[in-house]
PDB file of C-alpha atoms in Angstrom:
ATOM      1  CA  UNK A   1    -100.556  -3.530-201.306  1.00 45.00           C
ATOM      2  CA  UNK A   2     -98.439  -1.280-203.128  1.00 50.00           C
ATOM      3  CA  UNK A   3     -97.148   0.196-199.871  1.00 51.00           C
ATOM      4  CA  UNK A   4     -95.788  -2.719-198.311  1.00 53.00           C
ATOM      5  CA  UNK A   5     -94.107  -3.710-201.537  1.00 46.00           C
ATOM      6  CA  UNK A   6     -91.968  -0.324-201.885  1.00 41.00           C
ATOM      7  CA  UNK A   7     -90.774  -0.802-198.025  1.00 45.00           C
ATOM      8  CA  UNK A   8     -89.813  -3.761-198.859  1.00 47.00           C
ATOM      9  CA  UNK A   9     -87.576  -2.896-201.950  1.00 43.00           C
ATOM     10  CA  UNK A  10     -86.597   0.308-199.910  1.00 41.00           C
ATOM     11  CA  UNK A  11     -85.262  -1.874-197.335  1.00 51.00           C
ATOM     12  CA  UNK A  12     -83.575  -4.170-200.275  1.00 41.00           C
ATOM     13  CA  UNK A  13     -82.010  -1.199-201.296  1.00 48.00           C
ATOM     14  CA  UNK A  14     -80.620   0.257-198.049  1.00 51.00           C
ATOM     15  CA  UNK A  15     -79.222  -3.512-196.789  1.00 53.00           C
ATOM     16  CA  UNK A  16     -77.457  -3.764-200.285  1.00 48.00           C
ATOM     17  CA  UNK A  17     -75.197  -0.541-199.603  1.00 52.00           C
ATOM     18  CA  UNK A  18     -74.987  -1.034-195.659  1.00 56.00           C
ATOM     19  CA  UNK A  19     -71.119  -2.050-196.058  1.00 55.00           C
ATOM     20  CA  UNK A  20     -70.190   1.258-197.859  1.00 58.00           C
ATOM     21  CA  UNK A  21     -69.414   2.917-194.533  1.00 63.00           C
ATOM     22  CA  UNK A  22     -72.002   5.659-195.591  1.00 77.00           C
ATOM     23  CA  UNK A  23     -73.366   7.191-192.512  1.00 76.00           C
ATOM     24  CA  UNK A  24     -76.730   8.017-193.991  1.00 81.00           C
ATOM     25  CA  UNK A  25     -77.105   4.578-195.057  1.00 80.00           C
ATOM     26  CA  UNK A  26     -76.334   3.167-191.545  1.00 82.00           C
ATOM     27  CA  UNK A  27     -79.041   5.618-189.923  1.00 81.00           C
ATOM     28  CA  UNK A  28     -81.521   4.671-192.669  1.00 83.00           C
ATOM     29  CA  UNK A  29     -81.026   0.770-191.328  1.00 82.00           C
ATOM     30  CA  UNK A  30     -80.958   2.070-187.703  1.00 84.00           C
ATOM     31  CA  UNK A  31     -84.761   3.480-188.694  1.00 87.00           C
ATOM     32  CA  UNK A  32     -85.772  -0.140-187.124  1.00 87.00           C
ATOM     33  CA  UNK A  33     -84.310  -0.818-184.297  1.00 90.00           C
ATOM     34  CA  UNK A  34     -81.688  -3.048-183.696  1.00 90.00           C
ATOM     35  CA  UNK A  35     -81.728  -4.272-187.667  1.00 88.00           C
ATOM     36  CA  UNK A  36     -79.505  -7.036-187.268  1.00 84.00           C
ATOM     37  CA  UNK A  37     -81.113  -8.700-184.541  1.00 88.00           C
ATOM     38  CA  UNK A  38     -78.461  -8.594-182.527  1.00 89.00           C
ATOM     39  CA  UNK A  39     -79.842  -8.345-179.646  1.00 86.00           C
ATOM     40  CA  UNK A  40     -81.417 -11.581-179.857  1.00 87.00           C
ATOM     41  CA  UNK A  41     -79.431 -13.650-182.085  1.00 90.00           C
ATOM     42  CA  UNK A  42     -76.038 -13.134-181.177  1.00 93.00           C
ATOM     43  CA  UNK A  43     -76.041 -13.313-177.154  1.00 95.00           C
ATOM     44  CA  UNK A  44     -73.297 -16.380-178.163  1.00 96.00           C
ATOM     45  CA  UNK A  45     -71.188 -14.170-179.743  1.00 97.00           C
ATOM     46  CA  UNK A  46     -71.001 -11.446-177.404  1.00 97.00           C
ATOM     47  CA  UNK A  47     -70.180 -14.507-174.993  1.00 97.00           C
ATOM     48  CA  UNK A  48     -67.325 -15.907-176.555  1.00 98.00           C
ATOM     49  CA  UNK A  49     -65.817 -12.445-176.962  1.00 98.00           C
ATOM     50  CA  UNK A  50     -65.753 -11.858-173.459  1.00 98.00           C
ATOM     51  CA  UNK A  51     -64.339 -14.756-172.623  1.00 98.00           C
ATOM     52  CA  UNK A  52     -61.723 -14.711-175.517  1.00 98.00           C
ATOM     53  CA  UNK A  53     -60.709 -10.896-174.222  1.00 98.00           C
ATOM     54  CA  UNK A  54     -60.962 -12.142-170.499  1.00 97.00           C
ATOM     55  CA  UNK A  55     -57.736 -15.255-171.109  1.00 97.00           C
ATOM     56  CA  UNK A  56     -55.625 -12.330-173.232  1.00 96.00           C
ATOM     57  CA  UNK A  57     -56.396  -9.073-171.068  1.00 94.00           C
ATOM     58  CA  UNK A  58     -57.510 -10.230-167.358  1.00 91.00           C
ATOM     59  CA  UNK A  59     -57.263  -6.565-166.185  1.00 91.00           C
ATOM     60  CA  UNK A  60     -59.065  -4.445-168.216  1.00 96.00           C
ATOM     61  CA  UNK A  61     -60.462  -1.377-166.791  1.00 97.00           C
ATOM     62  CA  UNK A  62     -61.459   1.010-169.258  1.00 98.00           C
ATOM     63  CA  UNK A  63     -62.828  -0.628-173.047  1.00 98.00           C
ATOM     64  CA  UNK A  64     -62.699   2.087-176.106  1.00 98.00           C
ATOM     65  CA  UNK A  65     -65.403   0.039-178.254  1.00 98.00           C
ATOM     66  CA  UNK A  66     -65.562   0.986-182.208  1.00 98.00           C
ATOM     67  CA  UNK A  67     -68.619   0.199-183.821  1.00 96.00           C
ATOM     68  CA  UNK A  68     -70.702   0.219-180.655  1.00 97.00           C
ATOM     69  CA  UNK A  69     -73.856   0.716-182.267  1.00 96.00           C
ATOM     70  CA  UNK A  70     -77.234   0.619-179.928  1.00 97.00           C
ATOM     71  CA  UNK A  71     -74.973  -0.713-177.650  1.00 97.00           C
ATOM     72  CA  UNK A  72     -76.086  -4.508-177.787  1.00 97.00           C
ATOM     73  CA  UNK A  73     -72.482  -5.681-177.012  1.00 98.00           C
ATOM     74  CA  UNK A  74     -71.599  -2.850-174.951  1.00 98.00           C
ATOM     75  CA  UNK A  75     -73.762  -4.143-172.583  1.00 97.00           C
ATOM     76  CA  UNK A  76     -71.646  -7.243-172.260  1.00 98.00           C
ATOM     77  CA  UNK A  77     -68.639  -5.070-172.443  1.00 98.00           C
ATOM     78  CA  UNK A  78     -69.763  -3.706-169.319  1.00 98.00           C
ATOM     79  CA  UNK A  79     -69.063  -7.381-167.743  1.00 97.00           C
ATOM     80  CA  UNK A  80     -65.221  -6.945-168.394  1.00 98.00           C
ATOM     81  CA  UNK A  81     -64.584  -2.824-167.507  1.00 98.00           C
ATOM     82  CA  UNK A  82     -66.046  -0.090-165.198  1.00 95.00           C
ATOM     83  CA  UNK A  83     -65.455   2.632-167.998  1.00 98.00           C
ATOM     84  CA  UNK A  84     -66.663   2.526-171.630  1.00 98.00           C
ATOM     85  CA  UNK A  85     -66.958   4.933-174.409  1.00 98.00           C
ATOM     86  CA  UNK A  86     -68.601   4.053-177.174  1.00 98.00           C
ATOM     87  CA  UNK A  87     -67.752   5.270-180.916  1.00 98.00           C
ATOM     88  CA  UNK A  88     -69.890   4.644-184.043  1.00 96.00           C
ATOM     89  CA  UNK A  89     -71.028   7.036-187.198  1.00 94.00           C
ATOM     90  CA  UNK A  90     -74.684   6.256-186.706  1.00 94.00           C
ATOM     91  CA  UNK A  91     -76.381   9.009-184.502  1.00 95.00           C
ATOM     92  CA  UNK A  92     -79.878   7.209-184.514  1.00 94.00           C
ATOM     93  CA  UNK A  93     -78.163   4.612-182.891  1.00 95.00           C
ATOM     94  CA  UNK A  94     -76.058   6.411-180.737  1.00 97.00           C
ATOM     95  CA  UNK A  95     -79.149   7.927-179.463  1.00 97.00           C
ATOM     96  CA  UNK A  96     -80.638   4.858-178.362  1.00 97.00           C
ATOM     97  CA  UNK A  97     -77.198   3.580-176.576  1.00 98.00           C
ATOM     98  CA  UNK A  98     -77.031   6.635-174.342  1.00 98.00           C
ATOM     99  CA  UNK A  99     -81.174   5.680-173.334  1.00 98.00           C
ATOM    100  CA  UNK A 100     -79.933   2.066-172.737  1.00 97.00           C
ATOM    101  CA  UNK A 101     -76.599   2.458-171.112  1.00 98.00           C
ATOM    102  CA  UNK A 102     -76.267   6.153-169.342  1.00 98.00           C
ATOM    103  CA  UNK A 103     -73.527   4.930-167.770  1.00 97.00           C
ATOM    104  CA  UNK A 104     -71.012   4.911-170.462  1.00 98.00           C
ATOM    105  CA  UNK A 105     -69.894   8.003-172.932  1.00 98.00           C
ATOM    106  CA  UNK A 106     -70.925   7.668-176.747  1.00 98.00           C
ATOM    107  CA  UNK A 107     -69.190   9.948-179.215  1.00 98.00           C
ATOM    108  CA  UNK A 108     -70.396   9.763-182.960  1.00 97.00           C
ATOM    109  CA  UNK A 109     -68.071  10.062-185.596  1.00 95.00           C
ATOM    110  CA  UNK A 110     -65.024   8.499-187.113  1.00 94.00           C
ATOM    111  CA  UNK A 111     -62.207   7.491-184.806  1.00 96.00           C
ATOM    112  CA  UNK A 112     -59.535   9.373-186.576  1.00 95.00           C
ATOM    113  CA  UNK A 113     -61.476  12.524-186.031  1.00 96.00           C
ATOM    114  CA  UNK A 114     -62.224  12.364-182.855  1.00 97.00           C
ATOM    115  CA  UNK A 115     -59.059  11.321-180.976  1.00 97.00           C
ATOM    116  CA  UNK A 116     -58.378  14.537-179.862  1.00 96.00           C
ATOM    117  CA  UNK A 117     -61.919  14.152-178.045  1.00 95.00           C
ATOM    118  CA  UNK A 118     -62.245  10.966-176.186  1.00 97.00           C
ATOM    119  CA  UNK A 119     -62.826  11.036-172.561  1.00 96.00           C
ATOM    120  CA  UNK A 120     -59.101   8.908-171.771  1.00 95.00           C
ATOM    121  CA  UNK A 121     -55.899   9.294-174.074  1.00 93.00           C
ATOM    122  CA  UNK A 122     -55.498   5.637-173.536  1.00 97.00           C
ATOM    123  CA  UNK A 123     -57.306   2.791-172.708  1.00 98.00           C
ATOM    124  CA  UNK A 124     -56.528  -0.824-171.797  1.00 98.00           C
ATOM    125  CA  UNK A 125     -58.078  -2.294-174.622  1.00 98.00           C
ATOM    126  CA  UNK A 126     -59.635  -0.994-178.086  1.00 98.00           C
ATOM    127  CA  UNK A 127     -62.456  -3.354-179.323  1.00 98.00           C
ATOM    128  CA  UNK A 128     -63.506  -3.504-183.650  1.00 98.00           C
ATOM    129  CA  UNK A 129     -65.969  -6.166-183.421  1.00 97.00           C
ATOM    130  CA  UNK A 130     -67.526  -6.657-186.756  1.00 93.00           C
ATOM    131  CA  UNK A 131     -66.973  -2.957-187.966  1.00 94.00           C
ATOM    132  CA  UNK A 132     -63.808  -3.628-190.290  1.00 94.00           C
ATOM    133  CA  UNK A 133     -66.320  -5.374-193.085  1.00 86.00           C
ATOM    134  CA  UNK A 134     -68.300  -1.510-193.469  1.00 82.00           C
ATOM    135  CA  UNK A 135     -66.340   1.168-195.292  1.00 73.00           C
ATOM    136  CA  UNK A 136     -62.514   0.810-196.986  1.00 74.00           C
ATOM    137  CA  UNK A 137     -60.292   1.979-194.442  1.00 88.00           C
ATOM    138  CA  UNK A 138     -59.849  -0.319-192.219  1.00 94.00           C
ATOM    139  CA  UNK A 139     -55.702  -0.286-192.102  1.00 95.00           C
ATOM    140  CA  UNK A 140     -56.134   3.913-191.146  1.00 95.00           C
ATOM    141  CA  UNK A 141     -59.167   2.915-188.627  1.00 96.00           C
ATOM    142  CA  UNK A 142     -56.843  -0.093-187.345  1.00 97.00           C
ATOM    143  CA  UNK A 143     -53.696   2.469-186.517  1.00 97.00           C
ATOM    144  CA  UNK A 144     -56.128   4.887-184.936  1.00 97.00           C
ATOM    145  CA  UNK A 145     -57.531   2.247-182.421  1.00 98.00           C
ATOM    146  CA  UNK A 146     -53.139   1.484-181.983  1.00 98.00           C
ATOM    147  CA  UNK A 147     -52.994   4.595-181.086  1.00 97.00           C
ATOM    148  CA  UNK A 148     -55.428   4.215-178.046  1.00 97.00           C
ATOM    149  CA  UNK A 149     -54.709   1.467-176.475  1.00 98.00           C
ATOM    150  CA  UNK A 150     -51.525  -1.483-176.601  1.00 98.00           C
ATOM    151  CA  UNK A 151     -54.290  -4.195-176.710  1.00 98.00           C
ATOM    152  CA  UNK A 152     -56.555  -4.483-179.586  1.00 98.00           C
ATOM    153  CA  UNK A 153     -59.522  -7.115-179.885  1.00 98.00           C
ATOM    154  CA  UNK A 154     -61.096  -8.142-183.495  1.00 98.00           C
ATOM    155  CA  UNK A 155     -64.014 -10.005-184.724  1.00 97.00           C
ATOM    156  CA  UNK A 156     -65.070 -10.646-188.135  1.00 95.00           C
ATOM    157  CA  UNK A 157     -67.692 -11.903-189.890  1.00 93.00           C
ATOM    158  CA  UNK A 158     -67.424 -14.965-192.351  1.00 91.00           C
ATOM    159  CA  UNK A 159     -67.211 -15.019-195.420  1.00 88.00           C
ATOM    160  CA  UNK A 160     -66.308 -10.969-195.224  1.00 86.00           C
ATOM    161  CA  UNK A 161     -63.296 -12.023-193.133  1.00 89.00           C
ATOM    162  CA  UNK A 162     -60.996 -13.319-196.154  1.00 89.00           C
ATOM    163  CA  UNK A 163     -60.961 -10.182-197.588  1.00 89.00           C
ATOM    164  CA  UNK A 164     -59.333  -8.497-193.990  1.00 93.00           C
ATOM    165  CA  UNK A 165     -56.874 -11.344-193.702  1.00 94.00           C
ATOM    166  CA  UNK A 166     -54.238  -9.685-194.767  1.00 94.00           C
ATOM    167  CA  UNK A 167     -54.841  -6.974-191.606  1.00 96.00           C
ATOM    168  CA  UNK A 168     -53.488  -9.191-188.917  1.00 97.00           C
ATOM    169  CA  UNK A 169     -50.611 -10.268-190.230  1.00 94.00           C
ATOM    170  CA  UNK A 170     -47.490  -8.128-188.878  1.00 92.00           C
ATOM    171  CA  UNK A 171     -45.954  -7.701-185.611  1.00 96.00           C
ATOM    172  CA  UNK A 172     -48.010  -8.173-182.487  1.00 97.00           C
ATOM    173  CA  UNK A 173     -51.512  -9.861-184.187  1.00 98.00           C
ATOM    174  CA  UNK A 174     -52.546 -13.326-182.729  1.00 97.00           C
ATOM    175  CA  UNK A 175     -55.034 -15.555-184.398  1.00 97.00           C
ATOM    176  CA  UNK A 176     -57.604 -16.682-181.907  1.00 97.00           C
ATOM    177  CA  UNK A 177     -59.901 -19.387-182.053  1.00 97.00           C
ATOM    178  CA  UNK A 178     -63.049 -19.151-184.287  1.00 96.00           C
ATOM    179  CA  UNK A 179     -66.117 -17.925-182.422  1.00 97.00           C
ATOM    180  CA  UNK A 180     -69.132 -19.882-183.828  1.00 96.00           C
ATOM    181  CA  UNK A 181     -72.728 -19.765-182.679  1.00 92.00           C
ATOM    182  CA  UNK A 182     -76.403 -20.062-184.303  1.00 87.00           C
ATOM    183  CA  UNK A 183     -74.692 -21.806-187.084  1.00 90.00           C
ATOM    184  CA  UNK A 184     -72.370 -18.740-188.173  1.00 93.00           C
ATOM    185  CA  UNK A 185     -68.637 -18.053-187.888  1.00 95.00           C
ATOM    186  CA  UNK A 186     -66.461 -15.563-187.178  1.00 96.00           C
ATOM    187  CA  UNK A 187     -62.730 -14.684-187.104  1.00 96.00           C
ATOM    188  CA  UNK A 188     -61.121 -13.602-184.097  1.00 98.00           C
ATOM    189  CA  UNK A 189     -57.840 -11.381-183.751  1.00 98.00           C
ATOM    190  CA  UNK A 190     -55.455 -10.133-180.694  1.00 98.00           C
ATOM    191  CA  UNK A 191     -53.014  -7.489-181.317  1.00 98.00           C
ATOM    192  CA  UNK A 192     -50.401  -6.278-178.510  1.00 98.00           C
ATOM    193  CA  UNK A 193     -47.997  -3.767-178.371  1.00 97.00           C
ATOM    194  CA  UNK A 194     -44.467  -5.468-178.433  1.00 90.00           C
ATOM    195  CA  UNK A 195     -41.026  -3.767-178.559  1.00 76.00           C
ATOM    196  CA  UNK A 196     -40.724  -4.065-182.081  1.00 67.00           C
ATOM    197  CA  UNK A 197     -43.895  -2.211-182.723  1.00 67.00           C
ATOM    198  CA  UNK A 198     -42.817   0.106-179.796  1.00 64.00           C
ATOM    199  CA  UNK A 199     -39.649   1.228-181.703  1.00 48.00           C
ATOM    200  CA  UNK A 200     -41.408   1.573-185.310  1.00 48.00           C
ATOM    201  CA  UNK A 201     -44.313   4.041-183.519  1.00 56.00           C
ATOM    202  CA  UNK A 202     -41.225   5.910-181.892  1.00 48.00           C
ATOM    203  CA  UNK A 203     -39.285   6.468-185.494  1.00 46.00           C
ATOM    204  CA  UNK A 204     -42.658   7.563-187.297  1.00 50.00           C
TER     205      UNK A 204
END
């Protein structure tokens, strides 16, 4: 009995400190696969995205997904664009993306670091689909994905998504409409390059 019990509060313990960012934490709830269920639960949301990023980027053929995880929405990704790569801090998961999907290139790390790394220097589109709520950089991890790509597609979790508000505010960001399925919410952002944003990147 004692056994089960001390799972249990070890699993307590990891899921309480899963939105530090901490890699070791994310591996340690990447011991079970797929821990959020995501592969079962959230088939709606992966929908909706598509079709969100399908009516503001028609043409899209190469996706830089951050946060790619086992690869759950990758797979849907793969729907929209013939190339992929795939970036997220977790190796246990990355291992079981490049088992699912050979297909597509997984790098593990942070974004920032490995820019000089990815297969493309740009890409038509840079996906951060409920990876903004782990960690506290999400403005530096925001201007990294910029740097990729002129099209940028968000999704956040409610209620995490109040606290990133403030993110999609400035020049270029679009408010989509909420994606909601199995009774949950999330927020959805669009960010293209425009002139204005052109002409600050030139005079940093």
């Amino acid at each position: 009995m004692a056994i089960p019990i001390l799972k249990s509060l070890y699993r307590w313990s990891i899921r309480r400190k899963q939105f530090t960012g901490d890699p070791a934490i994310l591996d340690a709830m990447y011991e079970k696969p797929d821990p959020w269920n995501l592969a079962s639960r959230e088939q709606g949301r992966f929908a909706a995205s598509n079709a969100l990023i399908a009516q503001h980027c028609p043409k899209i053929d190469s996706l830089l997904e951050i946060g790619c995880g086992e690869g759950a929405q990758t797979r849907y990704f793969g729907e929209l664009a013939s190339y992929i790569t795939g970036v997220d801090i977790s190796g246990t998961a990355l291992e079981r993306a490049r088992v699912a999907l050979p297909a597509y290139d997984f790098l593990q790390g942070k974004l920032s670091d490995l820019l000089p790394s990815l297969p493309r220097q740009r890409y038509d589109i840079v996906t951060l689909c409920e990876v903004l709520i782990y960690g506290q950089d999400q403005a530096q991890l925001i201007a990294a994905a910029q740097s990729c790509a002129d099209q940028l597609f968000v999704t956040n979790f409610e209620p995490q998504s109040v606290g990133l508000a403030h993110l999609f505010c400035g020049e270029g960001w679009q408010e989509l409409p909420m994606i909601e399925s199995d009774q949950k919410r999330w927020k959805a952002y669009f960010w293209r390059r425009t002139a204005a944003t052109s002409a600050v990147d030139s005079a940093a």
